[in-house]
Amino acid sequence: MRDSSHRFRLVAAGVILLLVAAAAWAEDGHRLWLRYDPVEALLRQQYKRTASEIVVDARGASATVVEAELERGLSALLAGEIPFRPQVDRDGAVLLALANDPKLQSLHLATGDLGREGFLLRSARFHGHSATLIVANSNNGLLYGVFALLRRVQMREPVDQLNLRSAPAYPLRMLDHWDNLDGSVERGYTGRSIWNWGSLPKIDQRYVDYARANASIGINAAVLNNVNADPKVLTPEYLQKAAALADTFRPYGIRVFLSVRFSSPIEIGGLKTADPLDPAVAAWWRHKTDEIYRLIPDFGGFLVKANSEGQPGPQDYHRTHADGANVIADALRPHGGTVLWRAFVYGNSAEDRAKQAYDEFHPLDGKFRDNVILQVKNGPIDFQPREPFHPLFGQMLRTRVALEAQITREYVGQNTGVAYLAPMWTEVLDADTCSPSCGTAVSATLSAMAGVSNVGSDRDWTGTNFDQANWYAFGRLAWNPRLSAQQIASEWTRLTWSNDPRAVKPIVSMMMESRKAVVNFMTPLGLAHQMATDYHYGPAPWVCDLKQPSWNPCYYNRADANGIGFDRTKSGSDAVAQYAPPVGARFANLAAVPDKYLLWFHHLPWTYRMRSGRTLWDELVGHYDAGVAEAAGMSRTWVSARPYVDAERWGAVASDLSRELGEARWWRDASIAYFQSLSKLPLPAGSPAPAHPLSYYEAIRPPNLPGQRR
Ligand code: GCV
């Protein structure tokens, strides 16, 4: 009796162990790009020669994280424990040391230009032995160095002749969460908020994993809550919760920021006004800020959305954005904190929305305190699949500016399909502002980069496997905006999927094609905001409620029987005049404006002759067709990668791509059906008629859209 129940318990325990092991290894995307799968046996021997022991000369809580990551990574990749030693005593040591360590003096390493966060990876002789040195001016720098070394091993790159130095381009590389205190996420498509406000300050392992993932790509700041901020976030109860997160993130070099509502002095402070020039208001911000720093000594600062989309702001008191930002900046200054003040403003008038932020902020250049950063979206409207760069870039010569990108795909398919966004961001980062002189790329004018996070409670963090690439790419670009989208795609693919070139090549080519496809089937040739109002999902070019012009597709496409496009030249809104003269002249000139921005800047007849020799109508239809063909091509490319990646993730992506193909057809057919009802022109030869009459597409409404996962 005893025996059989014992056997039963053993068998049951075995089954449970197997299930746990299977769950741990389930290819559910949870491990992101930090998979650390063992290197192939032959190569492993080579790596082992450069990783025989770990020697750590650094102190403090963050040093613990650094050594833990190095040990975790190397022992997993090299399939065996790597011993820690007090000093280098054999060939192949990996030595982690702060730059001011006296032991390093004889090596004469130049480390001044690494700043606080940069690092050096160097193969050198040390105490008579071959060693790999990871050297930085801070433990955070060491952590970045560790991740860089592990990345090389994960990508099977040599590590025995290292001479690499790297420092971030910007001191602030942040994720902005649009997470609400009730657990919902504005424009989030990945489950609920990652923050469990109910159970905080209790720390969940997921917060640690989040910090580690961010640190691995150089992100060093997190705004915890939505810019449409709940004033409660500044109450003692929520500050305790934020402090617990800050404590968790600190060893990973991540500082916590909060979004604040401008009217908080009234709502939680009991004042009658939030007028930034009222001394009682200034005192309130000071006291609140002091209270925060008592809890979070390295608190980063505040992000503010003011006088935008119904949010309160200084203009409610006839004060400027600079007055508003400065009162908060003055409260933060003694503590070294920063205000990120958003430039995303527009009114619901018929005036060109693309011009409104520049008109409001350009006159304020030089009026902001130096601990204010103006946070500007990549383009002048709102995270469209393609926009020209925002005219404020390069033209706020006496103001620090951050670029805000949207990692969550509000306007780019949300949680369907594959859309790798690095090509969109590099297009903007590389754009020449010609201000103060030509040759000044947007990236050279920035002090920070902020990405609207796509992280949520889903097991795979971002809802789909390929959305992880956008999180990864944002971090890598914020560290080094000169990296190419292709290079980052290749890195991410090798870390996340496989190092086999038969997998890397098709996956990277599919990623590079994906944003082009989305632009083609949604908003080709410079069209924008053709999505359904509110949901920002699915085509709705016919929507024309002129009571709310700045939300209406028809306001942006200006299509009628004669033509299509928004005239932003002198004969129209003259938005081109907001750019530096050489840039504005190029956009205004039909002979010079790139096709990709044509209808953003020009209203043209359907029969306008394009550079290709085709009419605008034929060319437009051609782009929609190309978008569908590209979406189909992505599915085919993915099939070719099948033998080289795991079945579980392959299947998930295959179904994402087939959903995207359906949506590409929907976008193409609906757009063509509508525009053809205006142009009355025949489709170009070989272009199939839309599958349904226009009324069919008009009737489809979110959220019950074909194929969308909600
Ligand atoms: C957080 C767009 C989005 C809003 C968002 C806003 C902003 O309008 O649709 O959800 O609000 O941008 O960036 O503030």
Coordinates of C-alpha atoms in Angstrom, one line a residue, residues 83-565:
P83 CA 33.9 30.5 -11.5
F84 CA 34.3 33.8 -9.8
R85 CA 37.8 34.6 -8.6
P86 CA 39.1 37.5 -6.5
Q87 CA 41.8 38.2 -9.1
V88 CA 43.0 37.3 -12.5
D89 CA 45.0 34.1 -12.2
R90 CA 44.6 32.4 -15.5
D91 CA 44.2 33.0 -19.2
G92 CA 40.7 33.8 -20.4
A93 CA 39.5 35.9 -17.4
V94 CA 36.6 38.3 -17.8
L95 CA 37.4 41.3 -15.7
L96 CA 34.8 43.9 -14.7
A97 CA 36.3 47.0 -13.3
L98 CA 35.5 50.7 -12.8
A99 CA 37.8 53.0 -14.7
N100 CA 39.3 54.5 -11.6
D101 CA 40.4 51.2 -10.3
P102 CA 44.1 51.5 -9.4
K103 CA 44.8 48.1 -10.9
L104 CA 44.0 49.4 -14.3
Q105 CA 46.4 52.3 -14.2
S106 CA 49.2 50.5 -15.9
L107 CA 47.0 49.9 -19.0
H108 CA 46.5 53.6 -19.6
L109 CA 42.9 53.1 -20.9
A110 CA 41.3 56.3 -22.2
T111 CA 37.9 56.3 -20.4
G112 CA 37.1 60.0 -20.1
D113 CA 34.9 60.1 -23.2
L114 CA 32.8 57.2 -22.0
G115 CA 30.9 59.5 -19.7
R116 CA 28.8 58.0 -16.9
E117 CA 27.2 55.3 -18.9
G118 CA 29.6 54.3 -21.7
F119 CA 31.8 51.3 -21.6
L120 CA 34.9 49.7 -23.0
L121 CA 35.3 46.1 -24.1
R122 CA 39.0 45.3 -24.6
S123 CA 41.0 42.2 -25.0
A124 CA 44.3 42.7 -23.2
R125 CA 47.2 41.2 -21.2
F126 CA 46.5 41.6 -17.5
H127 CA 48.8 40.4 -14.8
G128 CA 50.5 38.2 -17.3
H129 CA 47.3 36.6 -18.6
S130 CA 45.0 37.1 -21.5
A131 CA 41.8 38.8 -20.3
T132 CA 38.6 40.5 -21.6
L133 CA 38.2 43.8 -19.8
I134 CA 34.8 45.4 -19.3
V135 CA 35.5 48.9 -18.0
A136 CA 33.2 51.8 -17.3
N137 CA 32.9 54.9 -15.1
S138 CA 29.9 53.5 -13.2
N139 CA 28.2 50.2 -12.5
N140 CA 25.5 51.1 -15.0
G141 CA 28.2 51.4 -17.6
L142 CA 29.5 48.0 -16.6
L143 CA 26.0 46.5 -17.0
Y144 CA 25.7 47.9 -20.5
G145 CA 29.2 46.5 -21.3
V146 CA 28.1 43.1 -20.0
F147 CA 25.0 43.1 -22.2
A148 CA 27.2 44.1 -25.2
L149 CA 29.6 41.2 -24.6
L150 CA 26.8 38.7 -24.1
R151 CA 25.1 40.0 -27.3
R152 CA 28.3 39.3 -29.2
V153 CA 28.4 35.7 -27.9
Q154 CA 24.7 35.3 -28.6
M155 CA 25.4 36.4 -32.2
R156 CA 28.4 34.1 -32.4
E157 CA 30.8 37.0 -33.0
P158 CA 34.4 36.7 -32.0
V159 CA 35.3 38.1 -28.6
D160 CA 39.0 37.4 -28.5
Q161 CA 40.3 40.6 -30.2
L162 CA 37.9 43.1 -28.7
N163 CA 38.6 46.8 -28.9
L164 CA 35.2 48.4 -28.6
R165 CA 34.0 51.6 -26.9
S166 CA 30.5 52.7 -26.8
A167 CA 28.7 55.6 -25.1
P168 CA 25.0 56.7 -25.5
A169 CA 24.2 59.5 -27.8
Y170 CA 21.6 60.9 -25.4
P171 CA 21.6 61.1 -21.6
L172 CA 17.9 60.3 -21.5
R173 CA 16.5 57.2 -23.2
M174 CA 13.0 56.7 -21.9
L175 CA 9.9 54.5 -22.3
D176 CA 6.6 56.4 -21.8
H177 CA 3.9 54.2 -20.5
W178 CA 0.3 55.3 -21.3
D179 CA -0.8 53.1 -18.4
N180 CA -3.8 54.2 -16.3
L181 CA -4.1 53.7 -12.6
D182 CA -7.1 51.4 -13.2
G183 CA -4.9 49.0 -15.0
S184 CA -6.0 49.9 -18.6
V185 CA -3.6 51.2 -21.1
E186 CA -4.4 53.9 -23.6
R187 CA -3.5 52.7 -27.1
G188 CA -2.3 49.4 -25.5
Y189 CA -2.9 46.2 -27.4
T190 CA -1.0 43.8 -25.1
G191 CA -3.3 43.0 -22.2
R192 CA -3.5 45.1 -19.1
S193 CA -0.9 47.4 -17.6
I194 CA 2.3 45.8 -16.5
W195 CA 2.0 47.7 -13.2
N196 CA -0.3 46.1 -10.8
W197 CA -1.2 49.2 -8.8
G198 CA -3.5 47.2 -6.5
S199 CA -0.6 45.0 -5.2
L200 CA 2.2 47.5 -5.4
P201 CA 4.4 48.3 -3.5
K202 CA 4.7 44.5 -3.5
I203 CA 7.3 43.7 -6.2
D204 CA 6.5 41.2 -8.9
Q205 CA 9.4 39.4 -10.6
R206 CA 8.0 40.8 -13.9
Y207 CA 9.1 44.3 -12.9
V208 CA 12.7 43.0 -12.4
D209 CA 12.5 41.2 -15.8
Y210 CA 11.2 44.4 -17.4
A211 CA 14.1 46.4 -15.9
R212 CA 16.6 43.9 -17.1
A213 CA 15.2 43.9 -20.6
N214 CA 15.3 47.7 -20.8
A215 CA 18.9 47.8 -19.5
S216 CA 20.0 45.3 -22.1
I217 CA 19.1 47.8 -24.8
G218 CA 20.2 50.9 -23.0
I219 CA 16.9 52.4 -21.8
N220 CA 17.5 54.4 -18.6
A221 CA 14.1 56.0 -17.8
A222 CA 10.5 55.0 -17.4
V223 CA 7.5 57.2 -17.2
L224 CA 5.1 55.0 -15.3
N225 CA 1.7 56.5 -16.2
N226 CA -0.4 57.9 -19.0
V227 CA 0.2 61.5 -20.1
N228 CA -3.5 61.9 -19.8
A229 CA -2.6 61.8 -16.1
D230 CA -4.7 61.0 -13.1
P231 CA -3.8 63.5 -10.4
K232 CA -4.0 60.7 -7.8
V233 CA -0.5 59.5 -9.0
L234 CA 1.0 62.3 -6.8
T235 CA -0.8 61.2 -3.6
P236 CA 1.3 59.5 -0.9
E237 CA -0.3 56.2 -1.6
Y238 CA 0.8 56.1 -5.2
L239 CA 4.2 57.7 -4.5
Q240 CA 4.9 54.7 -2.2
K241 CA 4.1 52.4 -5.2
A242 CA 6.3 54.4 -7.5
A243 CA 9.1 54.4 -5.0
A244 CA 9.0 50.6 -4.8
L245 CA 9.4 50.4 -8.6
A246 CA 12.2 53.0 -8.5
D247 CA 14.0 50.8 -5.9
T248 CA 13.6 47.8 -8.2
F249 CA 14.8 49.6 -11.3
R250 CA 17.7 51.5 -9.7
P251 CA 20.3 48.7 -10.0
Y252 CA 19.4 48.5 -13.7
G253 CA 20.2 52.2 -14.2
I254 CA 16.5 53.1 -14.8
R255 CA 15.1 56.2 -13.2
V256 CA 11.4 56.7 -12.6
F257 CA 9.4 59.6 -14.0
L258 CA 5.7 60.4 -13.5
S259 CA 3.2 62.1 -15.8
V260 CA 1.4 64.8 -14.0
R261 CA -1.8 66.7 -14.5
F262 CA -1.2 70.4 -14.6
S263 CA -4.2 71.1 -12.4
S264 CA -3.0 68.7 -9.6
P265 CA -2.5 71.7 -7.2
I266 CA -6.3 72.1 -7.3
E267 CA -7.3 68.4 -7.5
I268 CA -5.1 67.0 -4.8
G269 CA -3.6 70.2 -3.3
G270 CA -6.8 71.9 -2.4
L271 CA -5.8 75.2 -4.1
K272 CA -8.2 77.3 -6.0
T273 CA -5.9 77.7 -9.0
A274 CA -3.1 76.1 -10.9
D275 CA -1.9 79.4 -12.3
P276 CA 1.8 78.9 -12.8
L277 CA 2.6 82.5 -11.7
D278 CA 0.7 82.2 -8.5
P279 CA 3.3 81.8 -5.6
A280 CA 1.0 79.3 -3.8
V281 CA 1.1 77.1 -6.9
A282 CA 4.8 77.3 -7.1
A283 CA 5.1 76.4 -3.4
W284 CA 2.8 73.5 -3.9
W285 CA 4.9 72.1 -6.7
R286 CA 8.0 72.6 -4.6
H287 CA 6.6 70.8 -1.6
K288 CA 5.2 68.0 -3.6
T289 CA 8.6 67.6 -5.4
D290 CA 10.5 67.6 -2.1
E291 CA 8.1 64.9 -0.8
I292 CA 8.9 62.8 -3.9
Y293 CA 12.6 63.1 -3.6
R294 CA 12.4 62.0 0.1
L295 CA 11.0 58.8 -1.2
I296 CA 12.9 58.5 -4.5
P297 CA 16.2 60.3 -4.2
D298 CA 17.0 59.7 -7.9
F299 CA 13.5 60.6 -9.2
G300 CA 13.8 61.6 -12.8
G301 CA 11.1 64.3 -13.1
F302 CA 7.7 64.9 -14.7
L303 CA 6.2 64.5 -18.1
V304 CA 3.4 67.0 -18.9
K305 CA 0.7 67.0 -21.5
A306 CA -0.9 70.5 -21.2
N307 CA -3.5 72.3 -23.1
S308 CA -3.8 69.4 -25.5
E309 CA -6.9 67.2 -26.2
G310 CA -8.8 68.6 -23.2
Q311 CA -6.0 68.5 -20.6
P312 CA -5.6 71.5 -18.4
G313 CA -2.6 73.8 -18.8
P314 CA -1.1 77.2 -18.3
Q315 CA -3.2 78.7 -21.2
D316 CA -6.2 78.3 -18.9
Y317 CA -4.7 81.2 -17.0
H318 CA -3.5 83.1 -20.1
R319 CA 0.1 82.0 -19.4
T320 CA 2.4 80.4 -21.9
H321 CA 3.7 76.8 -22.1
A322 CA 7.0 78.2 -20.9
D323 CA 5.4 79.6 -17.8
G324 CA 3.8 76.3 -17.1
A325 CA 6.9 74.2 -17.7
N326 CA 9.2 76.6 -15.7
V327 CA 7.2 76.5 -12.5
I328 CA 7.6 72.8 -12.3
A329 CA 11.2 72.9 -13.5
D330 CA 12.0 75.3 -10.7
A331 CA 10.7 72.8 -8.2
L332 CA 12.7 70.0 -9.7
R333 CA 15.9 71.9 -10.2
P334 CA 17.4 71.7 -6.6
H335 CA 17.1 67.9 -7.0
G336 CA 18.5 67.6 -10.5
G337 CA 15.1 66.6 -12.0
T338 CA 13.8 67.3 -15.5
V339 CA 10.5 68.4 -17.0
L340 CA 9.5 66.8 -20.3
W341 CA 6.9 69.2 -21.7
R342 CA 5.0 67.8 -24.7
A343 CA 4.6 69.8 -27.9
F344 CA 1.6 67.7 -29.0
V345 CA -1.0 70.4 -29.3
Y346 CA -3.7 71.2 -31.7
G347 CA -7.2 72.7 -31.8
N348 CA -10.2 71.4 -33.6
S349 CA -10.3 74.2 -36.1
A350 CA -10.1 74.2 -39.8
E351 CA -6.5 75.5 -39.5
D352 CA -3.8 73.1 -40.7
R353 CA -3.2 70.8 -37.7
A354 CA 0.3 70.1 -38.9
K355 CA 1.2 73.8 -38.2
Q356 CA -0.2 74.2 -34.8
A357 CA 2.6 72.9 -32.5
Y358 CA 5.3 74.9 -34.3
D359 CA 3.1 78.1 -34.2
E360 CA 2.7 77.7 -30.4
F361 CA 6.2 76.6 -29.5
H362 CA 8.6 78.3 -31.9
P363 CA 8.0 81.8 -30.4
L364 CA 8.9 80.3 -27.0
D365 CA 12.4 79.2 -28.0
G366 CA 14.9 80.3 -25.3
K367 CA 12.1 80.9 -22.7
F368 CA 12.3 77.5 -21.1
R369 CA 14.5 76.7 -18.0
D370 CA 17.5 74.5 -18.9
N371 CA 16.0 71.5 -17.0
V372 CA 13.0 71.5 -19.4
I373 CA 13.0 69.3 -22.5
L374 CA 10.4 69.9 -25.1
Q375 CA 9.1 66.5 -26.2
V376 CA 8.1 66.5 -29.9
K377 CA 6.5 63.7 -31.8
N378 CA 8.4 62.5 -34.8
G379 CA 6.0 64.1 -37.3
P380 CA 3.7 67.1 -37.1
I381 CA 0.4 65.2 -37.0
D382 CA 0.3 62.1 -34.9
F383 CA 2.4 58.9 -35.4
Q384 CA 1.1 58.2 -38.8
P385 CA 2.6 55.3 -40.9
R386 CA 4.7 58.0 -42.6
E387 CA 5.1 61.7 -41.9
P388 CA 7.8 64.2 -42.8
F389 CA 9.9 65.2 -39.7
H390 CA 8.4 67.7 -37.3
P391 CA 9.4 71.3 -38.2
L392 CA 10.3 72.0 -34.6
F393 CA 13.4 69.7 -34.9
G394 CA 16.5 71.8 -35.5
Q395 CA 14.6 75.0 -35.1
M396 CA 14.5 75.3 -31.3
L397 CA 18.1 76.4 -31.1
R398 CA 17.9 77.5 -27.5
T399 CA 15.7 74.7 -26.1
R400 CA 16.5 71.1 -25.4
V401 CA 14.3 68.8 -27.5
A402 CA 13.4 65.1 -27.2
L403 CA 12.0 63.0 -30.1
E404 CA 8.9 61.1 -29.1
A405 CA 8.3 57.9 -31.1
Q406 CA 5.4 55.5 -30.7
I407 CA 6.4 51.9 -30.2
T408 CA 2.8 50.8 -29.6
R409 CA 1.2 50.6 -33.1
E410 CA -1.8 52.9 -32.6
Y411 CA -2.0 53.8 -36.3
V412 CA 0.0 51.0 -37.8
G413 CA -2.2 48.0 -37.5
Q414 CA -2.2 47.8 -33.6
N415 CA -1.8 44.1 -32.7
T416 CA -2.1 42.6 -36.2
G417 CA 0.5 41.7 -38.6
V418 CA 4.2 42.6 -38.7
A419 CA 5.3 46.2 -38.9
Y420 CA 8.9 46.8 -38.0
L421 CA 9.1 50.5 -37.2
A422 CA 12.9 51.2 -37.1
P423 CA 12.8 52.3 -40.8
M424 CA 10.2 54.9 -39.8
W425 CA 12.3 56.2 -37.0
T426 CA 15.6 56.2 -38.9
E427 CA 13.9 58.1 -41.7
V428 CA 13.2 60.9 -39.3
L429 CA 16.4 60.7 -37.3
D430 CA 18.4 60.9 -40.5
A431 CA 16.4 63.7 -42.1
D432 CA 18.4 66.9 -42.8
T433 CA 16.8 69.8 -40.9
C434 CA 19.1 72.3 -42.7
S435 CA 19.1 74.2 -39.4
P436 CA 21.2 75.9 -38.4
S437 CA 22.9 74.7 -41.6
C438 CA 22.4 71.9 -44.0
G439 CA 23.9 68.6 -42.9
T440 CA 22.3 68.8 -39.5
A441 CA 20.3 65.6 -39.1
V442 CA 17.4 65.5 -36.7
S443 CA 19.4 63.1 -34.5
A444 CA 22.0 65.7 -34.0
T445 CA 19.5 68.2 -32.6
L446 CA 18.2 66.0 -29.8
S447 CA 18.8 65.7 -26.1
A448 CA 16.6 62.7 -25.5
M449 CA 14.4 60.1 -27.0
A450 CA 11.1 58.8 -25.6
G451 CA 9.2 55.9 -26.9
V452 CA 5.5 55.2 -26.1
S453 CA 5.7 51.7 -24.7
N454 CA 4.1 48.6 -26.2
V455 CA 4.7 46.5 -23.1
G456 CA 1.7 45.0 -21.3
S457 CA 0.7 42.1 -19.2
D458 CA 0.7 39.5 -22.1
R459 CA 3.2 36.7 -21.5
D460 CA 5.2 37.7 -24.6
W461 CA 5.3 41.4 -23.3
T462 CA 4.3 43.0 -26.6
G463 CA 1.4 41.0 -28.0
T464 CA 3.2 39.6 -31.0
N465 CA 6.7 38.3 -31.5
F466 CA 7.7 40.9 -34.0
D467 CA 6.5 43.8 -31.8
Q468 CA 9.3 42.9 -29.5
A469 CA 11.6 44.1 -32.3
N470 CA 10.1 47.6 -32.1
W471 CA 10.9 47.8 -28.3
Y472 CA 14.4 46.5 -29.0
A473 CA 15.0 48.9 -32.0
F474 CA 13.8 51.9 -30.1
G475 CA 16.3 51.2 -27.3
R476 CA 19.2 50.6 -29.7
L477 CA 18.4 53.8 -31.6
A478 CA 18.1 55.9 -28.5
W479 CA 21.6 54.6 -27.6
N480 CA 23.0 55.1 -31.1
P481 CA 20.8 56.8 -33.7
R482 CA 23.3 56.1 -36.4
L483 CA 22.6 52.4 -36.4
S484 CA 20.7 51.4 -39.5
A485 CA 17.3 49.8 -39.3
Q486 CA 18.7 46.8 -41.2
Q487 CA 21.6 46.3 -38.8
I488 CA 19.2 46.4 -35.8
A489 CA 16.8 44.0 -37.5
S490 CA 19.7 41.6 -38.1
E491 CA 20.9 41.8 -34.5
W492 CA 17.4 41.3 -33.1
T493 CA 16.7 38.4 -35.4
R494 CA 19.9 36.6 -34.4
L495 CA 19.2 37.1 -30.7
T496 CA 15.5 36.2 -31.0
W497 CA 15.2 33.6 -33.7
S498 CA 18.3 32.1 -35.0
N499 CA 21.9 32.7 -36.1
D500 CA 21.4 30.5 -39.1
P501 CA 21.8 32.7 -42.2
R502 CA 18.9 30.7 -43.8
A503 CA 16.7 32.2 -41.1
V504 CA 18.3 35.6 -40.7
K505 CA 18.2 36.6 -44.4
P506 CA 14.5 36.0 -45.0
I507 CA 13.4 37.4 -41.6
V508 CA 15.4 40.6 -42.0
S509 CA 14.1 41.1 -45.5
M510 CA 10.6 40.6 -44.3
M511 CA 11.1 43.1 -41.5
M512 CA 12.5 45.7 -43.8
E513 CA 9.6 45.2 -46.2
S514 CA 7.0 45.4 -43.5
R515 CA 6.7 49.1 -42.9
K516 CA 6.8 49.8 -46.6
A517 CA 3.9 47.4 -47.1
V518 CA 1.9 49.1 -44.3
V519 CA 2.5 52.6 -45.8
N520 CA 1.5 51.3 -49.2
F521 CA -1.7 49.7 -48.3
M522 CA -2.8 52.3 -45.7
T523 CA -1.5 55.8 -46.6
P524 CA 0.6 55.9 -49.8
L525 CA 2.2 58.9 -51.4
G526 CA 1.9 61.1 -48.3
L527 CA -1.7 60.5 -47.3
A528 CA -2.3 60.4 -43.6
H529 CA -4.9 59.8 -41.0
Q530 CA -7.2 57.7 -43.2
M531 CA -8.1 55.4 -40.2
A532 CA -11.4 55.2 -38.5
T533 CA -11.9 58.1 -36.1
D534 CA -11.3 57.1 -32.4
Y535 CA -10.1 53.5 -33.0
H536 CA -7.4 54.6 -35.4
Y537 CA -7.8 51.2 -37.0
G538 CA -9.1 50.2 -40.4
P539 CA -9.8 52.4 -43.5
A540 CA -12.3 55.2 -43.4
P541 CA -11.2 57.8 -46.0
W542 CA -14.9 58.8 -46.5
V543 CA -15.5 59.9 -43.0
C544 CA -16.1 63.6 -43.1
D545 CA -17.6 65.1 -40.0
L546 CA -16.6 68.7 -40.4
K547 CA -17.6 69.5 -36.8
Q548 CA -14.4 67.8 -35.8
P549 CA -12.1 68.5 -38.7
S550 CA -8.8 67.5 -37.2
W551 CA -10.0 64.0 -36.6
N552 CA -11.4 63.4 -40.0
P553 CA -9.9 61.4 -42.8
C554 CA -11.5 63.7 -45.4
Y555 CA -9.8 66.8 -43.8
Y556 CA -6.5 65.1 -44.5
N557 CA -7.1 63.7 -47.9
R558 CA -9.1 66.6 -49.3
A559 CA -10.3 64.3 -52.1
D560 CA -13.0 65.4 -54.4
A561 CA -14.0 64.9 -58.1
N562 CA -11.0 66.8 -59.2
G563 CA -8.1 65.6 -57.1
I564 CA -6.5 64.7 -53.8
G565 CA -3.9 65.9 -51.3

